[in-house]
Coordinates of C-alpha atoms and ligand atoms in Angstrom, one line a residue:
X1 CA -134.4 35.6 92.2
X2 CA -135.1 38.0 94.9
X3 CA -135.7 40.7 92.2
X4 CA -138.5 39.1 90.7
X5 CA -141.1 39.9 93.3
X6 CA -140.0 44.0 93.2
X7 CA -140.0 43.9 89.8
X8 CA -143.8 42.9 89.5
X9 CA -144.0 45.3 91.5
X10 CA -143.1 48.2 89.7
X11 CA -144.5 47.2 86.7
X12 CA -148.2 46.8 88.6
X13 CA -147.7 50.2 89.9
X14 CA -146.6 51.7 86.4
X15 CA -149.4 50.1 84.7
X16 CA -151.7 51.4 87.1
X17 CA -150.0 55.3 86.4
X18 CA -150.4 54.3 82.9
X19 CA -154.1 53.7 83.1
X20 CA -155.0 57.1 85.1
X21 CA -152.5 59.0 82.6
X22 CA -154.7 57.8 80.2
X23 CA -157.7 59.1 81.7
X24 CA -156.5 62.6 81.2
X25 CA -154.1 62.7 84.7
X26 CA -151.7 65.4 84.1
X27 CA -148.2 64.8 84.3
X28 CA -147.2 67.8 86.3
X29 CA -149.1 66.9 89.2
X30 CA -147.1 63.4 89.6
X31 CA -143.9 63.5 91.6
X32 CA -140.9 63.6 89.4
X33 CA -138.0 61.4 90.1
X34 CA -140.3 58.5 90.7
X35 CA -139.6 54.9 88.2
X36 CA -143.3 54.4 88.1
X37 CA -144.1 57.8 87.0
X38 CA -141.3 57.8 84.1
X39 CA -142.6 55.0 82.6
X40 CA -146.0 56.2 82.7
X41 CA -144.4 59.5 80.9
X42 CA -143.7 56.6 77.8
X43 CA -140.2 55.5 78.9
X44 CA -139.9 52.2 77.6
X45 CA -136.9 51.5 80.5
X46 CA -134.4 51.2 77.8
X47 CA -131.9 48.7 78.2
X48 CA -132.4 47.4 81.8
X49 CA -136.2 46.1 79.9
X50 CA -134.7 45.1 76.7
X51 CA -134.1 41.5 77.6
X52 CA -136.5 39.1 77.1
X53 CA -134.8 36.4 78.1
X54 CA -132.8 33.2 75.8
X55 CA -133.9 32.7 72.4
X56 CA -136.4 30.7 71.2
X57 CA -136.8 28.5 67.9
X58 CA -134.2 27.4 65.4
X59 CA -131.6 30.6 64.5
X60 CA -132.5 32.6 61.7
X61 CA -130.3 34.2 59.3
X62 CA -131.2 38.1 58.7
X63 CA -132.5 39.3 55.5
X64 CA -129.9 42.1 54.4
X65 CA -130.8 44.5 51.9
X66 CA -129.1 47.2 49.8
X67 CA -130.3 50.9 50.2
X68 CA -132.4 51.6 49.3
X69 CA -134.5 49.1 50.3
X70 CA -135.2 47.9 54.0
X71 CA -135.8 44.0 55.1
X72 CA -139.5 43.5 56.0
X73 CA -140.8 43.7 59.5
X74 CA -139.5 41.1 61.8
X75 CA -142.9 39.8 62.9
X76 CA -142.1 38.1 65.5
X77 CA -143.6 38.2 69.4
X78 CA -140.1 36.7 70.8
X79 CA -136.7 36.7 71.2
X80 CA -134.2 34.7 68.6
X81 CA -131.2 34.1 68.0
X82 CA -130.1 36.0 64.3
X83 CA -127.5 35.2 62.6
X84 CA -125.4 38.4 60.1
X85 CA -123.4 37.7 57.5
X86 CA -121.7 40.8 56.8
X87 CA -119.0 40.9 53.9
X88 CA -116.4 43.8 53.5
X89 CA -115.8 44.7 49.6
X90 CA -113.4 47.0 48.5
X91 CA -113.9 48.1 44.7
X92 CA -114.2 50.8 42.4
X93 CA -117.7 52.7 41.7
X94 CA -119.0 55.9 40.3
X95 CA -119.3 58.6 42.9
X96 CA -120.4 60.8 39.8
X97 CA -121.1 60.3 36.7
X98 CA -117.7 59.8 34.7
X99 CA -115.8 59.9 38.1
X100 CA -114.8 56.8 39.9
X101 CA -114.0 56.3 43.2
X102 CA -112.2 53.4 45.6
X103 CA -114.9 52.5 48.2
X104 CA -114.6 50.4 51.2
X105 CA -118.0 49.1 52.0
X106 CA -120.1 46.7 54.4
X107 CA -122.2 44.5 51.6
X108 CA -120.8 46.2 48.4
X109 CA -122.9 49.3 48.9
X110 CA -122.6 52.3 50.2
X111 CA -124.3 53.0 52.9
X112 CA -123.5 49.3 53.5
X113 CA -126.4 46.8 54.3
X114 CA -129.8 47.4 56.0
X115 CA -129.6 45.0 58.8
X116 CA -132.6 44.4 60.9
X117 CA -133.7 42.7 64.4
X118 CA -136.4 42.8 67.2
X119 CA -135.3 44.1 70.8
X120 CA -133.9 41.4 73.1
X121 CA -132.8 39.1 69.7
X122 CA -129.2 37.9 70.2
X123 CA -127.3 38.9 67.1
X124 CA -124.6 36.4 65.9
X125 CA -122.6 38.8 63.7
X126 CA -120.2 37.0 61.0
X127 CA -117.4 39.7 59.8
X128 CA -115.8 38.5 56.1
X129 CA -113.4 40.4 54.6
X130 CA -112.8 39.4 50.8
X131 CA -109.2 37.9 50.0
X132 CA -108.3 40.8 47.5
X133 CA -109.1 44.2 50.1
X134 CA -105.9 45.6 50.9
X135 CA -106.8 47.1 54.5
X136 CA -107.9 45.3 57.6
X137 CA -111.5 46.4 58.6
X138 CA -114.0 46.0 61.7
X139 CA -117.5 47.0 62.5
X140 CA -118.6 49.1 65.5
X141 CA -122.6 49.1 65.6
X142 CA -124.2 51.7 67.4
X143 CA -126.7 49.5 68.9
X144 CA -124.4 47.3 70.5
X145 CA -124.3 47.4 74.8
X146 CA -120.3 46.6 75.2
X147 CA -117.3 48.2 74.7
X148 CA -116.0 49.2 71.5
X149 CA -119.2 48.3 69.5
X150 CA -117.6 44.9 69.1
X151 CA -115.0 46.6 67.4
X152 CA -112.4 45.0 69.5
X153 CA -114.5 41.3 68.7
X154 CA -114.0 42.4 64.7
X155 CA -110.7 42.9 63.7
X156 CA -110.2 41.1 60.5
X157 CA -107.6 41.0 57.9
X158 CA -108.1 40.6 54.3
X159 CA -109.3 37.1 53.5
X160 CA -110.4 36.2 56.8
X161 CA -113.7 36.0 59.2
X162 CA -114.2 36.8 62.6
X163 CA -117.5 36.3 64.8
X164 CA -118.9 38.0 68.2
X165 CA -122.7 37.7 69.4
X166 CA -124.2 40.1 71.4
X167 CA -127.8 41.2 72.4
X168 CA -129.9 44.0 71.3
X169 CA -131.0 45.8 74.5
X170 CA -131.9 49.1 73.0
X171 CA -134.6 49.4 70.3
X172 CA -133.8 52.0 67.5
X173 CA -132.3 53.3 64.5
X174 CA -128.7 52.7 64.7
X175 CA -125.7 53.7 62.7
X176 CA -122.7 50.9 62.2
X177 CA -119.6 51.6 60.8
X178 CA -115.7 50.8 60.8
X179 CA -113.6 51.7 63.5
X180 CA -110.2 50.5 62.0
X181 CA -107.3 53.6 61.9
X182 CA -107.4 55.4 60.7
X183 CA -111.0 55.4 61.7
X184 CA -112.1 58.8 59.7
X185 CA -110.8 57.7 56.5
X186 CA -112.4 54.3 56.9
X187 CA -115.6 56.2 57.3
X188 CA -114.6 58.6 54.4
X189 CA -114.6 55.4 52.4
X190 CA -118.1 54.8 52.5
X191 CA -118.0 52.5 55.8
X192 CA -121.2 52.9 57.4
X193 CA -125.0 51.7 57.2
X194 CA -128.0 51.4 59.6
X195 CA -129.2 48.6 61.5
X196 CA -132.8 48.9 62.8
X197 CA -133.3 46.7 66.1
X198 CA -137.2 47.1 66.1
X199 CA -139.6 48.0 69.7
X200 CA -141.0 44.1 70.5
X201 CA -144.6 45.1 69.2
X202 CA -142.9 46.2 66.2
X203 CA -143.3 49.5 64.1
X204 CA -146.4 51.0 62.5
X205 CA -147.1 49.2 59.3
X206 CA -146.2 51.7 56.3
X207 CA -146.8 51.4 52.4
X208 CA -143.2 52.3 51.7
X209 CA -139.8 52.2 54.0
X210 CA -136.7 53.3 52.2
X211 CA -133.5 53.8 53.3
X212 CA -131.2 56.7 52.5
X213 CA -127.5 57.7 54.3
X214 CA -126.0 60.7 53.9
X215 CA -121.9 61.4 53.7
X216 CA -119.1 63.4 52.9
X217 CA -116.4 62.9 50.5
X218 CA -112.7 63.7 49.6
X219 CA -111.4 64.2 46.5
X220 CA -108.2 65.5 45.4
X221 CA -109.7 67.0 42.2
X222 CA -113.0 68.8 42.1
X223 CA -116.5 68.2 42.1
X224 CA -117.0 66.5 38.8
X225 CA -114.0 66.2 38.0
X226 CA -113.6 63.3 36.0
X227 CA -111.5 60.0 35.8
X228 CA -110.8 57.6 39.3
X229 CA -110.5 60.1 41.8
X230 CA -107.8 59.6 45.2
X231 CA -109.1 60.1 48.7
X232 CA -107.9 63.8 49.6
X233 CA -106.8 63.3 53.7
X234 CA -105.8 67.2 53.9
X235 CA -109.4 67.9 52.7
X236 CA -110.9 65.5 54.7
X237 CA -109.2 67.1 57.8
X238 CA -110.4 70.7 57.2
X239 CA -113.7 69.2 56.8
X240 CA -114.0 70.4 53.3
X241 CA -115.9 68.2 51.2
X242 CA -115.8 67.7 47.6
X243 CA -119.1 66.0 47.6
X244 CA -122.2 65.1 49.8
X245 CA -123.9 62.6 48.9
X246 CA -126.9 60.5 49.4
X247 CA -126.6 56.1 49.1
X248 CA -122.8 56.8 48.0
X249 CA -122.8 58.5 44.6
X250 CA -124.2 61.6 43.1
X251 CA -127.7 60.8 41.4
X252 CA -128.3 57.6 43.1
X253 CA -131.3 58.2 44.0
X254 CA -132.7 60.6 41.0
X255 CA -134.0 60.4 37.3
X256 CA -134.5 56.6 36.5
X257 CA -133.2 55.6 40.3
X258 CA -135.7 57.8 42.3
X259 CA -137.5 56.7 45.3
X260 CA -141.1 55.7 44.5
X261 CA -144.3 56.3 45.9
X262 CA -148.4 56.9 45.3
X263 CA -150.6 59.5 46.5
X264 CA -153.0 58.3 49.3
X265 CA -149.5 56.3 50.6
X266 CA -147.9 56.5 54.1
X267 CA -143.7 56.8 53.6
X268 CA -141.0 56.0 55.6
X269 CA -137.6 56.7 55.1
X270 CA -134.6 55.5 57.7
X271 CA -132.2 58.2 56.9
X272 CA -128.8 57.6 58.6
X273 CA -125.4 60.3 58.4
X274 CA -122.5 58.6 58.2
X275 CA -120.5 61.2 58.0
X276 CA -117.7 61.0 58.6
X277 CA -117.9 64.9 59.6
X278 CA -120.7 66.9 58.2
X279 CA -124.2 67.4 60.2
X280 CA -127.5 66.8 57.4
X281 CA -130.0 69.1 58.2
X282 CA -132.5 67.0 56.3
X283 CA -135.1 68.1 54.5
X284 CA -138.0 67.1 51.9
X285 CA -138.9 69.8 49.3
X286 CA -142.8 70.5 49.1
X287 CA -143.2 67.6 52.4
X288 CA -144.1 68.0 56.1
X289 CA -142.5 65.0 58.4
X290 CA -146.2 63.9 59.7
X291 CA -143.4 62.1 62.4
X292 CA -139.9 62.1 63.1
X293 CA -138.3 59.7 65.2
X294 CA -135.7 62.2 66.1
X295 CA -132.4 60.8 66.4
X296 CA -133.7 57.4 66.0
X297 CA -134.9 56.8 69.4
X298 CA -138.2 55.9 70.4
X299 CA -140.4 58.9 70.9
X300 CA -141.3 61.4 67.8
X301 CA -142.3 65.1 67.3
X302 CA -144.9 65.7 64.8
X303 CA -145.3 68.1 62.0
X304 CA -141.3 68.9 61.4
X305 CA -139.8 70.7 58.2
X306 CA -136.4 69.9 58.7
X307 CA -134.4 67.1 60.8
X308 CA -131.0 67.8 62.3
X309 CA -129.1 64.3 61.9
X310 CA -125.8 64.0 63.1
X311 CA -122.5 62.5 61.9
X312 CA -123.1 58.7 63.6
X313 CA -126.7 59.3 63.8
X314 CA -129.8 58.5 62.4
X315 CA -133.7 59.5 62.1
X316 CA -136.8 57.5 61.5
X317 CA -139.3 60.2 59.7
X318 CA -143.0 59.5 58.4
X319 CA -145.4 61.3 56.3
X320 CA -148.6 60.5 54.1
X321 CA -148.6 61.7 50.0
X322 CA -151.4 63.9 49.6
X323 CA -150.3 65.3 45.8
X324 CA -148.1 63.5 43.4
X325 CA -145.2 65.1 41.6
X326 CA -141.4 65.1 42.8
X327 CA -140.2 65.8 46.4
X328 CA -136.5 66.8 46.5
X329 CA -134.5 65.3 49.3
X330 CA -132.1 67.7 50.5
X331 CA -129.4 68.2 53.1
X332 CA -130.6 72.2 53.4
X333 CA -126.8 73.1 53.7
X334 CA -128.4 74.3 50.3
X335 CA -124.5 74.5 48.5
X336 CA -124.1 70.8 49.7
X337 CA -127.2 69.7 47.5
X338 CA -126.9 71.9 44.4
X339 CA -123.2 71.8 44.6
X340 CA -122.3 68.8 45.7
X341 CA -124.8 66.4 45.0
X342 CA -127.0 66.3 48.3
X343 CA -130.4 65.7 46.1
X344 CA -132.2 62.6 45.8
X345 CA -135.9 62.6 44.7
X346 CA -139.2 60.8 45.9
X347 CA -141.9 60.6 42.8
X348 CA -145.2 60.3 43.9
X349 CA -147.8 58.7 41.2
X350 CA -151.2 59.7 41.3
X351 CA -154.5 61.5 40.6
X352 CA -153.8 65.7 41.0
X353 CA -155.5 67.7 44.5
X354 CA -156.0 70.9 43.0
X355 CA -157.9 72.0 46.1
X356 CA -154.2 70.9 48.5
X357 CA -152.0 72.4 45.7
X358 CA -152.9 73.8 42.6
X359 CA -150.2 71.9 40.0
X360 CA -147.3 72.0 38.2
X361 CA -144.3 69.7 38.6
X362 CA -141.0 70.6 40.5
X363 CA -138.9 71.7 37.6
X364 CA -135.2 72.2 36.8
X365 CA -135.1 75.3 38.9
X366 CA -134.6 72.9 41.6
X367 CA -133.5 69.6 40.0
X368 CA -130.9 71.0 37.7
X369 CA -129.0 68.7 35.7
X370 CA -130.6 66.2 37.9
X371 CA -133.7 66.5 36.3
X372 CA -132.4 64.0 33.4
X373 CA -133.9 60.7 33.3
X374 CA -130.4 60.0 33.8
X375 CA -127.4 61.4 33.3
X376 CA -125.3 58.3 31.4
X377 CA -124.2 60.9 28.5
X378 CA -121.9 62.3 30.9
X379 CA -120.4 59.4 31.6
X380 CA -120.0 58.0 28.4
X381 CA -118.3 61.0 27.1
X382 CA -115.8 60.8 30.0
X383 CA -114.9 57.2 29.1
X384 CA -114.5 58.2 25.4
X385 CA -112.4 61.5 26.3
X386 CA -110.0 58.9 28.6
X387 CA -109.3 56.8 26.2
X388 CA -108.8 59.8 23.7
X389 CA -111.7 59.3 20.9
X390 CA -114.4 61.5 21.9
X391 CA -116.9 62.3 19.6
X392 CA -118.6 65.5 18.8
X393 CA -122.1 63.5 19.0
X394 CA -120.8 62.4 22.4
X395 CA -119.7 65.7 23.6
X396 CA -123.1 66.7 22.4
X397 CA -125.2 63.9 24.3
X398 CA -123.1 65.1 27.7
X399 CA -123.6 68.6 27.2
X400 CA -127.1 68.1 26.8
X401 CA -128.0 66.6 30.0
X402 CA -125.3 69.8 31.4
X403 CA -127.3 72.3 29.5
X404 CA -130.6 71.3 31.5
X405 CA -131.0 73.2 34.7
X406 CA -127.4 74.7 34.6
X407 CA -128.4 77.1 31.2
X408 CA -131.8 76.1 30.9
X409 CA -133.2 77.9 33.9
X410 CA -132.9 81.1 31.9
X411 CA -131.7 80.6 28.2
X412 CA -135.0 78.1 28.1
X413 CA -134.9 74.2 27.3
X414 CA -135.2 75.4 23.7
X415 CA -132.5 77.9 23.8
X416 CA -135.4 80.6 23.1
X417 CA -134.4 82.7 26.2
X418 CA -137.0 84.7 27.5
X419 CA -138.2 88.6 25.7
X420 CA -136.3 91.2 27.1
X421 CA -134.8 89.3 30.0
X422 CA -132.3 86.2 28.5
X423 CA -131.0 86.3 25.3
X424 CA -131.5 83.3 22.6
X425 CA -128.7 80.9 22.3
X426 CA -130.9 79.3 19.8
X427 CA -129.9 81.0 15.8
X428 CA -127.7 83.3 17.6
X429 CA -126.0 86.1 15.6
X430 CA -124.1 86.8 18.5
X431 CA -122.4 83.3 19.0
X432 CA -122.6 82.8 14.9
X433 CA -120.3 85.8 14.7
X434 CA -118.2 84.3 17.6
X435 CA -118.5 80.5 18.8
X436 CA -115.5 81.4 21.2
X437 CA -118.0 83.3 23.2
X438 CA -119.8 80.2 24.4
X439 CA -117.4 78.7 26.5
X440 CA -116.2 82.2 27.5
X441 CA -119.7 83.9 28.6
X442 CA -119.9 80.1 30.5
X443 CA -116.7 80.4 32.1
X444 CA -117.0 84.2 33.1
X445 CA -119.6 85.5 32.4
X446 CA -121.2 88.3 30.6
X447 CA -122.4 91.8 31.7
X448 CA -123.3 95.1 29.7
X449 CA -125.1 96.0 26.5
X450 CA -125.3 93.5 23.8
X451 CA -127.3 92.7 20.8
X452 CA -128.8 89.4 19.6
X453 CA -130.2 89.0 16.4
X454 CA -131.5 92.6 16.3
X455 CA -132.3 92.9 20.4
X456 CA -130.4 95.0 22.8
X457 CA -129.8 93.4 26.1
X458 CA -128.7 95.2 29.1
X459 CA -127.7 92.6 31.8
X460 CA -125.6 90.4 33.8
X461 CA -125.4 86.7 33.3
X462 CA -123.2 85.1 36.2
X463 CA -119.6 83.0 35.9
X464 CA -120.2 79.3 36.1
X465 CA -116.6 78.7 36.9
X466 CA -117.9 76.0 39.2
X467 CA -117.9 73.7 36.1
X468 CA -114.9 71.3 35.1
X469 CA -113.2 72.2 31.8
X470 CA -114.9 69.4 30.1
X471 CA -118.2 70.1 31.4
X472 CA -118.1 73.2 29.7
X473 CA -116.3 71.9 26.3
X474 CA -119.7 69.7 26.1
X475 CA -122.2 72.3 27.3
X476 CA -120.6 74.7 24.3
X477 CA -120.2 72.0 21.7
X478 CA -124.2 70.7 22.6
X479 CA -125.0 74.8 21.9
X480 CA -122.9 75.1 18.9
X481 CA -124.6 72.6 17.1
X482 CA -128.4 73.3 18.3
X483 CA -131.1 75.2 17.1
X484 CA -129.6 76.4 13.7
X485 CA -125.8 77.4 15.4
X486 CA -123.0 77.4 13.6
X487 CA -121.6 73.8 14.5
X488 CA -117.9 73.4 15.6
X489 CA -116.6 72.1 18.4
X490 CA -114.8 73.1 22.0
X491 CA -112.5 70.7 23.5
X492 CA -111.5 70.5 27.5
X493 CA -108.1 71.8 25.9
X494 CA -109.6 75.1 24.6
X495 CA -111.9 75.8 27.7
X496 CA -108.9 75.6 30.3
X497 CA -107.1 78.3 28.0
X498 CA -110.1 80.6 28.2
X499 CA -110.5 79.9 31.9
X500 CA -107.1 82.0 32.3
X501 CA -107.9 84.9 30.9
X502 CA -110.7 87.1 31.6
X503 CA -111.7 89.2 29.9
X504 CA -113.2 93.0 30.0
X505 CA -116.6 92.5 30.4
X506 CA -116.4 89.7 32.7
X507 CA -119.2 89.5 35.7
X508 CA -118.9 89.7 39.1
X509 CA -118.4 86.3 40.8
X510 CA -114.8 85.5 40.6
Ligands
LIG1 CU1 -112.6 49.7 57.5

């Protein structure tokens, strides 16, 4: 006990910094290098103060949540003992809507559960993984002091349960995730979530905390592409993506699933990045970060537009609603959200602020498809078209929900178009005397003079090869039989014939 005595020390002389700082000494002027002065500069003395000594009171068993939802403070002014109970699920889910996908998740969800603690708690961590996985997993969490993570501590086969305990020195935002080889495809998988060990006096009381983790994905077909989709490792090594994703699959967090909030509220989100390679350079549409807890340590920079999170990190950002409508959450990799399904969306309730912005709701020029309430159609129709009795109504319902934001931002929700600039779709001659041309125009586009319905048009409509083959069939099939067209119907068939050959007045773009 030698120490003691020093260590009261220090902390009289830091607290006596700490009161001059606050009278308005400048930093500069104290002598750097000095432990008194660092802690007067806001250094909380990371781990070597983290420990507050045994734990008090009966154990408690942590409240676990799935994203995106966070437990509630910890509310507590000492250290316990908290016991996790973490269960590893392997199962099927939709990644995207009519595409399924073989996750390997902490808590089945992905990003797994929302664990959270007090600095200097000792964590009892239980590690369960369910009889019928196939692959041994383990758990390395980033706010863990010891090697490995307790990786080494959590090796566990299927159908058994292994334990390790270990103290939270470090208050933050930290990422957890599996560590099993191979460790990037366990990652891949959708291993990964965020456990928050909170500062002792707590965090800032908010009116919302949500919790969103972004990662990368591999599949061996395409974006969209429907039916159970394999992991792709060859893709996953050239770091090649077939989708990014926010809470594990593409509109979780949009339409009916959105993150919710009302003007005059203070947000914050826990954001983590899994990974397993991409960077998120994160980003709310129409929002200012009042805070950010930049990599989810313990100091924040104020009034930031975008966050740089990294593969294994996190970030802790805060902001107050001033005008309601719906904020797009982006990685601003801007192909990563409109291509691969980097969008989620905050809705904020409320009385307008014409005097902070003067109205209008973000539309489908940013949402896209996403707009949709939701986007079950699609899936619906994929389900049908597996099992090989589609229905035109179906294929009509899908394309529907495709047609918004893809076509929509130019031919007009009503298939009007727009005078002089986008042709109708809506009673067109043009389509009347061909309904071939839908899904080829789609497919490759359309450029030079035409006439619809008695109107020349003189322009270029891009190729939206980026759409699947059945995507397309449904978009046409939804636009042969609106507004006063023909009727008919394209099937997936049909669409990957026209994909092969283009033709003459095709537009730039592929
Ligand atoms: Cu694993």
């Amino acid at each position: 006990m030698k120490r003691a005595p020093r260590f009261i020390a220090a902390t009289l002389a830091a607290s006596a910094l700490l009161l001059s700082a606050c009278d308005g000494d400048n930093d500069a002027t104290r002598p750097a290098g000095d432990q008194a002065s660092a802690e007067a500069d806001g250094e909380t003395g990371g781990s070597r103060k983290g420990d507050f000594g045994p734990p008090q009171g009966d154990p408690i068993n942590a409240v676990l949540t799935s994203p995106p939802h966070v437990p509630p403070p910890v509310n507590r002014n000492h250290p316990a003992k908290v016991v996790v109970e973490l269960d590893v699920v392997e199962k099927v889910m939709p990644i995207s809507e009519g595409v399924d996908y073989t996750f390997w998740t902490f808590g089945g969800t992905v990003p797994g559960s929302f664990i959270r603690v007090r600095q200097g708690d000792t964590v009892e961590f239980h590690l369960r993984n369910m009889p019928d996985s196939k692959m041994p997993h383990n758990i390395d969490l980033h706010g863990v002091t010891g090697p490995g993570g307790g990786a080494s501590s959590s090796f566990t086969a299927p159908g058994h349960k292994t334990q390790f305990t270990f103290k939270a020195l470090n208050a933050g935002l930290y990422v957890y995730h599996c560590a099993t080889a191979p460790v990037g495809m366990h990652v891949a998988n959708g291993m990964y979530g965020l456990i928050l060990v909170e500062p002792p006096e707590g965090l800032p009381p908010v009116d919302k905390e949500y919790y969103v983790m972004q990662g990368d994905f591999y599949t061996t077909g395409k974006y969209r592409e429907k039916g159970l989709q394999p992991f792709d490792m060859e893709k996953a090594i050239d770091e090649n993506p077939t989708y990014v994703l926010f809470n594990g699959s593409e509109g979780a967090i949009t339409g009916d699933k959105a993150l919710t909030t009302s003007v005059g509220e203070n947000v914050r989100l826990y954001v983590g990045n899994g990974g397993p390679n991409l960077v998120s350079s994160f980003h709310v549409i129409g929002e200012i970060f009042d805070k950010v807890w930049y990599e989810g340590g313990t100091h924040f920079q104020e009034n930031v537009q975008t966050t740089l999170i990294p593969a294994g990190g996190a970030a802790m950002m805060e902001f107050h609603m001033e005008v309601p409508g719906s904020y797009v959450l982006v990685d601003h990799s801007l192909f990563r959200a409109f291509n691969k399904g980097a969008l989620g969306i905050l809705k904020a309730d409320g009385p307008e602020n014409k005097e902070i912005y003067s109205g209008l709701e973000v539309d489908e020029v940013y949402i896209g498809d996403r707009a949709q309430a939701n986007m079950e159609a699609v899936a619906v129709a994929a389900e049908a078209a597996s099992t090989g009795d589609l229905t035109v109504d179906q294929q009509v319902k899908a394309g529907e929900a495709l047609f918004m934001g893809t076509c929509s931002t130019c031919h007009q929700a009503n298939g009007q178009g727009m005078a002089g600039v986008f042709p109708p779709l809506a009673n067109s001659d043009y389509i009347a005397n061909d309904p071939t041309s839908v899904p080829r125009v789609t497919l490759h586009g359309l450029q030079g003079k035409i006439t619809v319905n008695g109107t020349e048009y003189n322009s270029i409509m891009p190729p939206m090869a980026q759409l699947t083959d059945d995507e397309v069939a449904n978009i046409s099939t939804f636009v042969l039989n609106s507004w006063g067209n023909p009727g008919g119907r394209v099937t997936k068939a049909e669409v990957a014939e026209i994909r092969k050959n283009k033709p003459e007045n095709a537009s730039e773009g592929h």
